[in-house]
Amino acid sequence: MEIDVLTLFPRIFEGPLDESILKRAQKSGLVAVRVHNLRDFTHDKHRVVDDKPYGGGPGMLMKPEPIFEAVETIRREESCVVLMTPQGAPLTQERAQEFSRKPHLVIICGHYEGVDERVREALVDEEVSIGDYVLTNGALAAAVFVDAVVRLLPGVLGDEQSAGDDSFSSGLLEGPQYTRPPEFRGMQVPEVLLSGNHEAVARWLAKSARQRTKERRPDLLKED
Ligand code: 6GU
């Protein structure tokens, strides 16, 4: 997969890319992530990327020209152009899976009070929000989005199983998990997990996942 990120703050985005799994995924060629500064697509002396909204109101909007120039330079026939905005459809595990099947994502990070509507009209294929709260900067949201998508690419997680067992991919939260030692400060690992009885362990894991989901996220159990 290839990902191009368009942002006013490339450094915000770079930190998360340079650690751990995202770093390894890039090194091993499973994904290529390129971060572009939108100011590089301006042509005026002061490299202006924002302007006042028509009709007044507080704050500034991102101007259309640099975004159009960047997207038109970078996108190809098969690209999916994503706008990060709190107005977008909320990111879910299912949507992350759909995005992970795209060959090329071009991600526009919103900033200020938003972007000129013509960007939406003419360039954007999908709008993504990462939740019902407001961030100052779409680059933070884009880093979350890229992480959620890239870890689903084949080969990115060491053990092919580990994405399948995640909370949400089964529609349930994961239940409690334990590692050694079997007793720690008087707290015991449940006996069944030490039993070596694979069927009993599987039943216990399934039951505790259902129970945890019922307690914490009953909305996930509702039929739709
Ligand atoms: Cl994508 N952008 C901003 N600025 N805030 C958000 C968001 C995105 N998703 C949730 N909050």
XYZ file of C-alpha atoms and ligand atoms in Angstrom:
235
model
C 0.000 0.000 0.000
C 1.041 3.598 -0.569
C -0.053 6.497 1.618
C 0.498 10.203 0.971
C -0.352 12.574 3.818
C -0.941 16.291 3.180
C -0.554 18.435 6.277
C 0.557 21.848 7.508
C 2.476 20.110 10.323
C 4.552 17.225 8.939
C 6.507 16.800 12.165
C 3.393 15.982 14.189
C 2.857 13.053 11.914
C 6.429 11.836 11.693
C 6.872 10.767 15.328
C 4.245 8.012 15.234
C 5.610 6.692 11.928
C 9.124 6.267 13.251
C 8.403 3.773 15.997
C 7.760 0.112 16.346
C 5.335 -1.589 13.991
C 4.768 1.305 11.587
C 8.513 1.747 11.234
C 9.070 -1.947 10.534
C 6.172 -2.062 8.041
C 7.795 0.745 6.047
C 11.285 -0.748 6.251
C 10.078 -4.091 4.981
C 8.272 -2.429 2.067
C 4.738 -3.428 3.091
C 3.714 0.222 3.069
C 5.262 3.449 1.782
C 4.180 6.535 3.735
C 5.118 9.983 2.431
C 4.315 13.131 4.385
C 4.001 16.400 2.434
C 3.878 19.967 3.689
C 0.920 21.750 2.086
C 2.916 24.981 2.153
C 5.158 23.465 -0.515
C 2.171 23.712 -2.872
C 1.773 27.492 -2.533
C 3.377 29.985 -4.907
C 3.200 33.303 -3.044
C 6.031 34.828 -1.060
C 4.438 34.178 2.333
C 3.263 30.649 1.466
C -0.275 31.403 2.659
C -2.502 28.388 3.211
C -5.493 29.911 5.036
C -7.971 32.765 4.663
C -11.056 34.294 6.324
C -14.424 32.652 5.708
C -16.927 34.480 3.469
C -19.875 35.562 5.590
C -17.659 36.125 8.612
C -17.345 34.030 11.712
C -14.385 33.136 13.875
C -11.229 31.453 12.711
C -9.633 30.731 9.394
C -10.278 28.209 6.632
C -7.789 26.256 4.569
C -7.614 27.748 1.061
C -8.503 25.462 -1.830
C -5.557 26.140 -4.175
C -2.691 24.386 -2.314
C -4.882 21.372 -1.549
C -6.040 21.067 -5.169
C -2.501 21.383 -6.454
C -1.170 18.792 -4.012
C -3.925 16.241 -4.646
C -3.760 16.693 -8.410
C 0.016 16.184 -8.323
C -0.132 13.091 -6.136
C -3.299 11.171 -6.937
C -3.686 8.470 -9.552
C -6.672 6.687 -11.108
C -6.890 4.144 -8.263
C -6.271 6.582 -5.372
C -8.747 7.079 -2.552
C -8.706 10.681 -1.292
C -9.578 10.930 2.407
C -10.337 14.123 4.342
C -9.750 13.972 8.101
C -12.570 16.000 9.698
C -14.799 15.746 12.779
C -17.717 15.918 10.301
C -16.674 12.633 8.680
C -18.162 9.181 9.226
C -16.663 7.721 12.418
C -13.772 5.302 11.962
C -14.667 1.730 12.902
C -12.701 -1.510 12.661
C -14.848 -2.461 9.670
C -14.035 0.788 7.865
C -10.333 0.388 8.720
C -10.494 -3.025 7.017
C -12.092 -1.529 3.907
C -9.417 1.170 3.695
C -6.663 -1.439 4.153
C -7.682 -2.956 0.790
C -7.076 0.279 -1.148
C -3.820 0.493 -3.116
C -3.257 4.217 -2.515
C -4.586 6.605 0.136
C -4.155 10.374 -0.130
C -4.984 11.839 3.276
C -5.791 15.533 3.690
C -5.386 16.756 7.278
C -7.835 19.535 8.085
C -6.747 22.394 10.311
C -8.102 25.726 11.526
C -11.887 25.882 11.321
C -11.979 23.555 8.332
C -11.438 23.498 4.584
C -13.063 25.334 1.690
C -16.139 23.322 0.692
C -14.913 22.962 -2.906
C -12.218 20.576 -1.637
C -15.006 18.246 -0.489
C -17.027 18.734 -3.641
C -14.301 18.076 -6.167
C -11.495 16.080 -4.553
C -12.595 14.022 -1.592
C -13.820 10.416 -1.819
C -14.243 9.697 1.917
C -14.432 11.820 5.062
C -13.157 10.241 8.263
C -13.549 11.282 11.908
C -11.843 9.357 14.698
C -14.533 10.092 17.287
C -16.972 12.575 18.732
C -14.571 15.156 20.119
C -12.606 17.959 18.478
C -8.841 17.998 17.927
C -6.850 21.089 16.972
C -5.221 19.253 14.151
C -6.162 16.621 11.610
C -2.580 15.310 11.600
C -3.125 13.646 14.978
C -6.293 12.035 13.668
C -4.482 10.966 10.487
C -1.760 9.258 12.544
C -4.455 7.250 14.344
C -6.139 6.415 11.041
C -2.872 5.291 9.390
C -2.004 3.112 12.383
C -5.417 1.421 12.367
C -5.165 0.720 8.629
C -1.493 -0.283 8.312
C -1.584 -2.872 11.090
C -4.240 -4.730 9.060
C -2.023 -5.108 5.973
C -0.918 -8.708 5.436
C 2.482 -9.342 7.044
C 2.574 -6.209 9.208
C 1.775 -7.922 12.492
C 4.259 -10.676 13.296
C 1.652 -13.300 14.025
C -0.999 -13.322 11.276
C -3.537 -14.256 13.917
C -3.075 -11.275 16.121
C -5.246 -8.838 14.146
C -8.039 -11.408 13.975
C -8.171 -11.752 17.753
C -8.424 -8.025 18.411
C -11.152 -6.424 20.316
C -13.777 -5.407 17.690
C -12.723 -7.618 14.791
C -14.929 -10.350 16.264
C -17.512 -7.731 17.198
C -16.627 -8.292 20.880
C -14.113 -6.865 23.304
C -11.300 -9.173 24.311
C -11.605 -10.718 27.746
C -8.944 -10.565 30.479
C -5.503 -11.920 29.597
C -2.640 -13.160 31.744
C 1.021 -13.959 31.423
C 3.472 -15.430 33.945
C 3.795 -15.693 36.906
C 0.730 -17.788 37.866
C 0.527 -15.984 41.195
C 1.497 -12.323 41.631
C 1.031 -10.412 44.913
C -1.637 -12.862 45.925
C -3.573 -12.543 42.628
C -4.063 -15.805 40.791
C -4.281 -16.586 37.109
C -7.608 -18.421 36.624
C -7.038 -22.151 37.105
C -8.520 -23.147 33.748
C -5.812 -21.206 31.864
C -3.136 -23.304 33.564
C -4.990 -26.575 32.961
C -3.710 -27.371 29.462
C -7.285 -28.299 28.498
C -7.566 -26.472 25.164
C -11.325 -26.843 24.821
C -11.971 -25.596 28.332
C -9.599 -22.670 27.726
C -11.380 -21.754 24.479
C -14.775 -21.850 26.225
C -13.465 -19.689 29.072
C -11.993 -17.107 26.657
C -15.222 -16.909 24.641
C -17.323 -16.573 27.768
C -15.152 -13.869 29.306
C -15.167 -11.895 26.029
C -18.988 -11.954 25.984
C -19.156 -11.019 29.649
C -16.726 -8.119 29.323
C -18.564 -6.814 26.259
C -21.894 -7.025 28.075
C -20.506 -5.074 31.048
C -18.627 -2.388 29.163
C -20.079 -2.087 25.664
C -23.604 -3.518 25.607
C -24.145 -1.453 22.434
C -21.858 -3.903 20.582
C -24.163 -6.813 21.410
C -27.301 -5.170 20.070
C -28.417 -6.663 16.784
C -28.566 -4.316 13.837
Cl -10.418 13.738 11.744
N -10.044 16.034 12.950
C -10.191 16.859 13.994
N -9.681 18.095 13.915
N -10.811 16.526 15.116
C -11.310 15.298 15.169
C -11.198 14.381 14.136
C -10.556 14.796 13.014
N -11.801 13.239 14.498
C -12.248 13.445 15.727
N -11.975 14.679 16.136
